[in-house]
Short mmCIF file of C-alpha atoms and ligand atoms in Angstrom, two decimals:
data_model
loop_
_atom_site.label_atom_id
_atom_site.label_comp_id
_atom_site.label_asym_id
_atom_site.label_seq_id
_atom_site.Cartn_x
_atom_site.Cartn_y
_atom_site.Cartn_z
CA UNK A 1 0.00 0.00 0.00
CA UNK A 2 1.76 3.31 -0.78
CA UNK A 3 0.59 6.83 0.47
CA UNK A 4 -2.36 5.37 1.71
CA UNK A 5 -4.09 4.72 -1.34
CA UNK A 6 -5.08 0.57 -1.75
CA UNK A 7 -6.10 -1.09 -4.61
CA UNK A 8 -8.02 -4.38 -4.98
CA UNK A 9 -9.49 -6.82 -7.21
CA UNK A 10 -12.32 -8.81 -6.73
CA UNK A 11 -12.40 -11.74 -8.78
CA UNK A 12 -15.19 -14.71 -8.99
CA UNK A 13 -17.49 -16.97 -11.60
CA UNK A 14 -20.75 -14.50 -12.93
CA UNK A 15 -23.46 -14.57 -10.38
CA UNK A 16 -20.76 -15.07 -7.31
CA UNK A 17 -21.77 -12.08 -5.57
CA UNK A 18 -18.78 -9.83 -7.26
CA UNK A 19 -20.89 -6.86 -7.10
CA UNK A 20 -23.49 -7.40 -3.92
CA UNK A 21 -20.04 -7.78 -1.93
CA UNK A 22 -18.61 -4.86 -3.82
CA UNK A 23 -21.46 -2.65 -2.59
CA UNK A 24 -21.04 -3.42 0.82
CA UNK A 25 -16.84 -2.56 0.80
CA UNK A 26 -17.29 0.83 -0.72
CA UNK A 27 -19.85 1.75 2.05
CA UNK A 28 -17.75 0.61 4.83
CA UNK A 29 -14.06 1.52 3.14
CA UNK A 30 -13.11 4.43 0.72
CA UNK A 31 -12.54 3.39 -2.44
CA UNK A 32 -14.33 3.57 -5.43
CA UNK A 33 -15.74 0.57 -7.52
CA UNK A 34 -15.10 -0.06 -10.75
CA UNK A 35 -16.94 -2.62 -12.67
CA UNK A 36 -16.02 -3.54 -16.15
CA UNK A 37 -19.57 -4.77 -16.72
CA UNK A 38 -21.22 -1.85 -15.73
CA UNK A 39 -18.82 0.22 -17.95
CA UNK A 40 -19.67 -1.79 -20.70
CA UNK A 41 -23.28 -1.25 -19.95
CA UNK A 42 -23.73 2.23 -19.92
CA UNK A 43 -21.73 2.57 -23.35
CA UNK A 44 -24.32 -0.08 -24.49
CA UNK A 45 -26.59 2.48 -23.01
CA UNK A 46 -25.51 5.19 -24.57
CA UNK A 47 -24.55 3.60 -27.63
CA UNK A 48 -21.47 4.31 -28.43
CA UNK A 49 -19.48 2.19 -31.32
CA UNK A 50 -17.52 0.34 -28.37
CA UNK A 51 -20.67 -0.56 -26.78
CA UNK A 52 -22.50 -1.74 -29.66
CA UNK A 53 -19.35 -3.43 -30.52
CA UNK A 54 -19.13 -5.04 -27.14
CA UNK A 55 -22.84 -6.20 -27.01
CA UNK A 56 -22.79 -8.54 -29.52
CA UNK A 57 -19.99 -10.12 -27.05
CA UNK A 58 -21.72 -9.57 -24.02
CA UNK A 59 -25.22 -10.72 -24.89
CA UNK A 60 -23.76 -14.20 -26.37
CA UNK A 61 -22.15 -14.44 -23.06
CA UNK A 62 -18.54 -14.37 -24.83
CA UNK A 63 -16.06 -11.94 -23.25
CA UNK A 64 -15.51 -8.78 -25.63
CA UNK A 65 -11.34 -8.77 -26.89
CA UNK A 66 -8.77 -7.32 -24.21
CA UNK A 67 -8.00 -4.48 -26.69
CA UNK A 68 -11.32 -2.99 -25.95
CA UNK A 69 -11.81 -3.70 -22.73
CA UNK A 70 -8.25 -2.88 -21.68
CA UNK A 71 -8.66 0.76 -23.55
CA UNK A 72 -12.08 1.27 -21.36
CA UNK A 73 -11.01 0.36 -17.95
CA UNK A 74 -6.95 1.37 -17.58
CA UNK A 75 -8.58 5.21 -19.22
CA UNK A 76 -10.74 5.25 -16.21
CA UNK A 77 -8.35 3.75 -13.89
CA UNK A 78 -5.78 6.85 -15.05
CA UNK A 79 -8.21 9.09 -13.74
CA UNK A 80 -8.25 7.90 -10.58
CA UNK A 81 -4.82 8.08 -9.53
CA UNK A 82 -5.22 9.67 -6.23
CA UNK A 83 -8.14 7.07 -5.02
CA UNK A 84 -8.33 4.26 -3.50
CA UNK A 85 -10.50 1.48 -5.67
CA UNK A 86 -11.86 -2.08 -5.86
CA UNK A 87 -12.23 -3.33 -9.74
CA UNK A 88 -14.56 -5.79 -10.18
CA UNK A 89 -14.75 -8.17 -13.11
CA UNK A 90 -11.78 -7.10 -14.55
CA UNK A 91 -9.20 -8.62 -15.39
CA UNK A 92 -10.31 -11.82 -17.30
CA UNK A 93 -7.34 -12.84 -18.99
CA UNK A 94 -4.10 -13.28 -17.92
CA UNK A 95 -3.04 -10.78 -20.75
CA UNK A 96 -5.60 -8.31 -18.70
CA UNK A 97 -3.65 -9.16 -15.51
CA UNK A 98 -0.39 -8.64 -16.58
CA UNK A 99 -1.09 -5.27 -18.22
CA UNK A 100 -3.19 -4.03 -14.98
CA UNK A 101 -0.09 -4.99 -13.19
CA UNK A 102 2.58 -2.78 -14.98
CA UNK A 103 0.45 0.35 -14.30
CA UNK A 104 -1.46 -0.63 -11.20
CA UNK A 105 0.33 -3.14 -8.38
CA UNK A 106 -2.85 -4.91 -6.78
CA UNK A 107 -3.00 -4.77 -2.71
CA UNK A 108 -5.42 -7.28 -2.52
CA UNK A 109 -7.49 -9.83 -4.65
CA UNK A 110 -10.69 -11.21 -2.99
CA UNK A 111 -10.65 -14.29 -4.82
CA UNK A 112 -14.75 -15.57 -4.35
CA UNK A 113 -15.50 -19.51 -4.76
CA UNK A 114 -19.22 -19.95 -4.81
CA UNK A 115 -20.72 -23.95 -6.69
CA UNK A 116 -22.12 -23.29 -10.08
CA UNK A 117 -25.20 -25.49 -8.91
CA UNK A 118 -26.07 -22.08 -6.51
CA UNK A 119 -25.53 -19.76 -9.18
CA UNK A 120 -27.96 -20.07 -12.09
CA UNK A 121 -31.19 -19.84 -10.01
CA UNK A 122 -30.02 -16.68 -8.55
CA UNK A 123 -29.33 -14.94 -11.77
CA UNK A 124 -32.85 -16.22 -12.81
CA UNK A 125 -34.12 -13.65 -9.78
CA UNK A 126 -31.42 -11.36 -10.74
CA UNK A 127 -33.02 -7.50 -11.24
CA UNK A 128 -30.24 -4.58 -12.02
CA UNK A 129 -30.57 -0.60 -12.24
CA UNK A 130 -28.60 -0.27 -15.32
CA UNK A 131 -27.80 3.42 -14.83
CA UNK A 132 -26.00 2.77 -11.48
CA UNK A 133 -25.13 -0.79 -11.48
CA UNK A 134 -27.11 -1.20 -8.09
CA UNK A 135 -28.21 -5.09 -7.62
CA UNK A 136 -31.62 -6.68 -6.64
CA UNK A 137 -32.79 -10.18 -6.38
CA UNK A 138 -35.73 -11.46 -6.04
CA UNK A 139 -35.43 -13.80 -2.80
CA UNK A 140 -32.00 -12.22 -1.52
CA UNK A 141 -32.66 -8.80 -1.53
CA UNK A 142 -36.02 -7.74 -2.92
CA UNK A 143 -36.66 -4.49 -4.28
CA UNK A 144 -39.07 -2.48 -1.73
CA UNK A 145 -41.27 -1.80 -4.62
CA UNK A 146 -41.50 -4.54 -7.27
CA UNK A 147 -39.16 -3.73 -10.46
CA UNK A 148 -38.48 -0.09 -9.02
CA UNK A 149 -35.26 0.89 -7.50
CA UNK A 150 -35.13 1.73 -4.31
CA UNK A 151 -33.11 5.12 -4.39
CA UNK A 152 -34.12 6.77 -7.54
CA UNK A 153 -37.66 5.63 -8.07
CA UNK A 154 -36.40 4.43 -11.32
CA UNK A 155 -37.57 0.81 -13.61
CA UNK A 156 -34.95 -2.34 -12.88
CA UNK A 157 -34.37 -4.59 -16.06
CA UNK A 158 -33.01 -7.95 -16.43
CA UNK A 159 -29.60 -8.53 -18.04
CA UNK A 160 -29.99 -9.93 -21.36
CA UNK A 161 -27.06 -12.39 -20.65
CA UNK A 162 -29.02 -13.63 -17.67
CA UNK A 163 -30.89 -16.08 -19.41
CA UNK A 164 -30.17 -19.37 -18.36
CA UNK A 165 -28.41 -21.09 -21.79
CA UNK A 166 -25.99 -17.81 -21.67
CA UNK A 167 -25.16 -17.70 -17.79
CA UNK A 168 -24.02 -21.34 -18.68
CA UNK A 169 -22.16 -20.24 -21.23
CA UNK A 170 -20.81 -17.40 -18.82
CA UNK A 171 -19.50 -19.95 -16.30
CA UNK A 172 -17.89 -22.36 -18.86
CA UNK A 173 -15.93 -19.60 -20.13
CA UNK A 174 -14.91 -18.32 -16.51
CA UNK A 175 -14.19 -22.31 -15.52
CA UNK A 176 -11.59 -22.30 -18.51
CA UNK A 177 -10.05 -18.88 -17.93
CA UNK A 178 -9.85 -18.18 -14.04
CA UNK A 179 -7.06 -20.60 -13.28
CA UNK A 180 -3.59 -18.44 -15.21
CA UNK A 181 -5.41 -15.47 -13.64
CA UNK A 182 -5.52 -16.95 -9.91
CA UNK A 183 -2.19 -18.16 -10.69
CA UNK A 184 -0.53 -14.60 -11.74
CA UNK A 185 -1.71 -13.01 -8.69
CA UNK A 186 -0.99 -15.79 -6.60
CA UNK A 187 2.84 -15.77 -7.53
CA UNK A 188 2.54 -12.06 -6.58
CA UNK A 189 1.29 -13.25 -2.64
CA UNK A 190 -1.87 -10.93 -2.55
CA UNK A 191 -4.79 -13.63 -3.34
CA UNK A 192 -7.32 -14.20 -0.03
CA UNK A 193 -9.59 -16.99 -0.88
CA UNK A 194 -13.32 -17.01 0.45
CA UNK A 195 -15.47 -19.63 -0.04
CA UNK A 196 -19.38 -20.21 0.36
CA UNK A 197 -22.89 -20.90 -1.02
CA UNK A 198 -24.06 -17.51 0.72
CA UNK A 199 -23.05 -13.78 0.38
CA UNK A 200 -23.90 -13.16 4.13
CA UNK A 201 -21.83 -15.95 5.53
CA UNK A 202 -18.74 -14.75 2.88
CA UNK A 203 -19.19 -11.58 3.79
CA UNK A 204 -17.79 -10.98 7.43
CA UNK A 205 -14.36 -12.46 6.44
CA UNK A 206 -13.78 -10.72 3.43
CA UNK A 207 -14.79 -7.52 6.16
CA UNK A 208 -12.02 -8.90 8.59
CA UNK A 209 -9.77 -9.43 5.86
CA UNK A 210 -9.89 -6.00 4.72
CA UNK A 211 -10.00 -4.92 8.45
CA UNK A 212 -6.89 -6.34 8.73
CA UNK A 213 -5.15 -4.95 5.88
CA UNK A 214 -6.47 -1.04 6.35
CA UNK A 215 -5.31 -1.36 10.08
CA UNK A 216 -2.32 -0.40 8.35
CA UNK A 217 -3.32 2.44 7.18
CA UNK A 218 -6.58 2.86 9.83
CA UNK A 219 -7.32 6.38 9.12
CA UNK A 220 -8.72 5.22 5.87
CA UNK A 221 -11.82 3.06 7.44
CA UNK A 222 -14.74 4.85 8.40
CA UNK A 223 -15.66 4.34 12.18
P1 G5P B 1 -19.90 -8.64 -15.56
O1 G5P B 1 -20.90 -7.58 -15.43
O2 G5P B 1 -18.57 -8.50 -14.93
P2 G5P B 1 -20.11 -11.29 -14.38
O3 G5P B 1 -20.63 -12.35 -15.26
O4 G5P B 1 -18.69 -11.36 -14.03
O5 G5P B 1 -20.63 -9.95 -15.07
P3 G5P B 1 -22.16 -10.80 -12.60
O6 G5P B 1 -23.18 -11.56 -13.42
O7 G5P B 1 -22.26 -9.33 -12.57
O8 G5P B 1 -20.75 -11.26 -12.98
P4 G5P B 1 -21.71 -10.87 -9.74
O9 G5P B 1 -21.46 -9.41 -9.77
O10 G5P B 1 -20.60 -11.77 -9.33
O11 G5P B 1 -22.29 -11.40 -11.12
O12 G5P B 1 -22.95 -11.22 -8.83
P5 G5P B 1 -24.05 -10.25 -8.13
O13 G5P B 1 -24.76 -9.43 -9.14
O14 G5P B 1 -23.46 -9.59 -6.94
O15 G5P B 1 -25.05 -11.40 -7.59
C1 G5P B 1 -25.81 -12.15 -8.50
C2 G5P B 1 -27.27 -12.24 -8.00
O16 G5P B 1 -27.28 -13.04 -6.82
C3 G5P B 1 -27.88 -10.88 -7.60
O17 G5P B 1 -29.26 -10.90 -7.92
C4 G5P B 1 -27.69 -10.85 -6.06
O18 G5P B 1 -28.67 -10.03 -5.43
C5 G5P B 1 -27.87 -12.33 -5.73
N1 G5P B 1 -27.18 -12.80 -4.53
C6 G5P B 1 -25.98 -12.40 -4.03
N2 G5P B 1 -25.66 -13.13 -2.95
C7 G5P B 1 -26.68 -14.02 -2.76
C8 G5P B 1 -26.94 -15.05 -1.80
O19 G5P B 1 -26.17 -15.28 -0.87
N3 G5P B 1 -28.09 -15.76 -1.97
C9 G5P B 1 -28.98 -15.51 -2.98
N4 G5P B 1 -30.07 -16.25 -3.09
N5 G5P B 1 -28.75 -14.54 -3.91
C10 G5P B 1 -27.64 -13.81 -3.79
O20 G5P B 1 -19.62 -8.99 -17.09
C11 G5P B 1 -20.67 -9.09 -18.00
C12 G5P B 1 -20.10 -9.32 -19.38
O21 G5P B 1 -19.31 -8.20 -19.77
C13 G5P B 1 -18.15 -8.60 -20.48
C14 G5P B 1 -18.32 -10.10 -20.73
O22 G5P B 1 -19.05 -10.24 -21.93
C15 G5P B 1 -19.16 -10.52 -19.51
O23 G5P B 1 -19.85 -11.72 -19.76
N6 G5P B 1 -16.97 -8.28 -19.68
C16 G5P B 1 -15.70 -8.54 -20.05
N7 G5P B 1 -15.17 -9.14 -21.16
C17 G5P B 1 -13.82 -9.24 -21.23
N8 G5P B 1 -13.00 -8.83 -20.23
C18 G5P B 1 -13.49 -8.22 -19.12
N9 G5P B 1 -12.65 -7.80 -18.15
C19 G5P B 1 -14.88 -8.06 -19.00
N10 G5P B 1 -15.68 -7.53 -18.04
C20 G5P B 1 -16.94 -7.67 -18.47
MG1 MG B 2 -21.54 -7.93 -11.29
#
């Protein structure tokens, strides 16, 4: 960690909880979160010739090519440089990895290990709003209004690569690609492991984890 600033990755198969536990460390720590997905959603969005581009990727299930992506999220990472972040769902090859690396050193990667089997039916429930990336589910964490969310009063939609053929297509591709990423970070000694069928029994020891890594630097945790 230098000059206080921390930077982590949170990696894990789609539908692991990458962004629900996201959420929850960017209210308790400062740092920013970064989710390729959600970039790539609001330029599909707005489109823009990368996001149409990248939707024919995204709603196959296929990742889009590390040119693209790698353009999109180091240009927002280089305006960041005096925060503190947590990137989620980036980086998916090791090519990603290694090119994160040379500009960004990683302080932590939350690596999360949640069964397949648990996965599908909660992407099934799975409701998103797009414009902020903020996450509903059905059974987990209902909406208090049905398909409105919560804060701006706004409609939720369902990810087009939710549907159940193409979130199995999703994990194949993340069950051939995780392991040279694990690996890279691994030789670099900042990989924690967590795993778990449920968010909130995963969740208090990737808190105590980070806990234990801020107490380093403790003016950065909010009391
Ligand atoms: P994304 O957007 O990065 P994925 O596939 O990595 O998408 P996803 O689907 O966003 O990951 P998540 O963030 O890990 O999943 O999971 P989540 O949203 O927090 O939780 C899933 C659901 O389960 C939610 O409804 C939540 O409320 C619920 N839930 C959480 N915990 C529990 C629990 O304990 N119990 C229950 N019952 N429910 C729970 O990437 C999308 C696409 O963009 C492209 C690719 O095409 C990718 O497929 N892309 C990239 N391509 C290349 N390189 C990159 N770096 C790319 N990044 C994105
Ligand atoms: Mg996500």
């Amino acid at each position: 960690m230098k000059s206080g600033l921390f930077r982590a990755v949170i990696l894990g198969a789609p539908g692991s909880g990458k962004g629900t536990i996201s959420e929850r460390i960017v209210k308790i720590f400062k740092m920013k979160h970064f989710s390729s997905g959600d970039m790539l959603r609001s330029q599909m969005s707005a489109k823009t010739a990368l996001g149409l581009h990248a939707k024919e990727f995204i709603d196959r299930g296929q990742l889009v090519p590390d040119d693209l992506i790698l353009q999109l999220v180091l240009a927002e990472l280089r305006n960041a440089q005096q925060e503190s972040w947590l990137l989620d769902g980036f980086p998916r090859t090791h090519h990603q990895a290694e090119s994160l690396w040379k500009e960004f050193p990683i302080d932590t990667v939350i690596n999360l290990n949640v069964p397949f089997e648990t996965i599908v039916d909660r992407l099934k429930a799975r409701w998103v709003h797009l414009p902020s990336g903020r996450i509903y589910n059905l059974e987990f964490n209902p909406p208090k209004e049905p398909g409105i969310d919560d804060i701006t009063g706004e409609p939720l939609a369902q990810r087009i690569d939710d549907q159940p053929e193409t979130v199995l297509t999703r994990l194949k591709i993340y069950a051939d690609t995780v392991a040279p990423i694990v690996e890279f970070f691994r030789a670099k000694g900042v990989v924690s492991d967590f795993a778990g069928k449920e968010t909130n029994v995963i969740w208090p020891n990737v808190e105590q984890n980070l806990r234990a890594l801020f107490s380093r630097s403790a003016s950065s945790v909010k009391k």
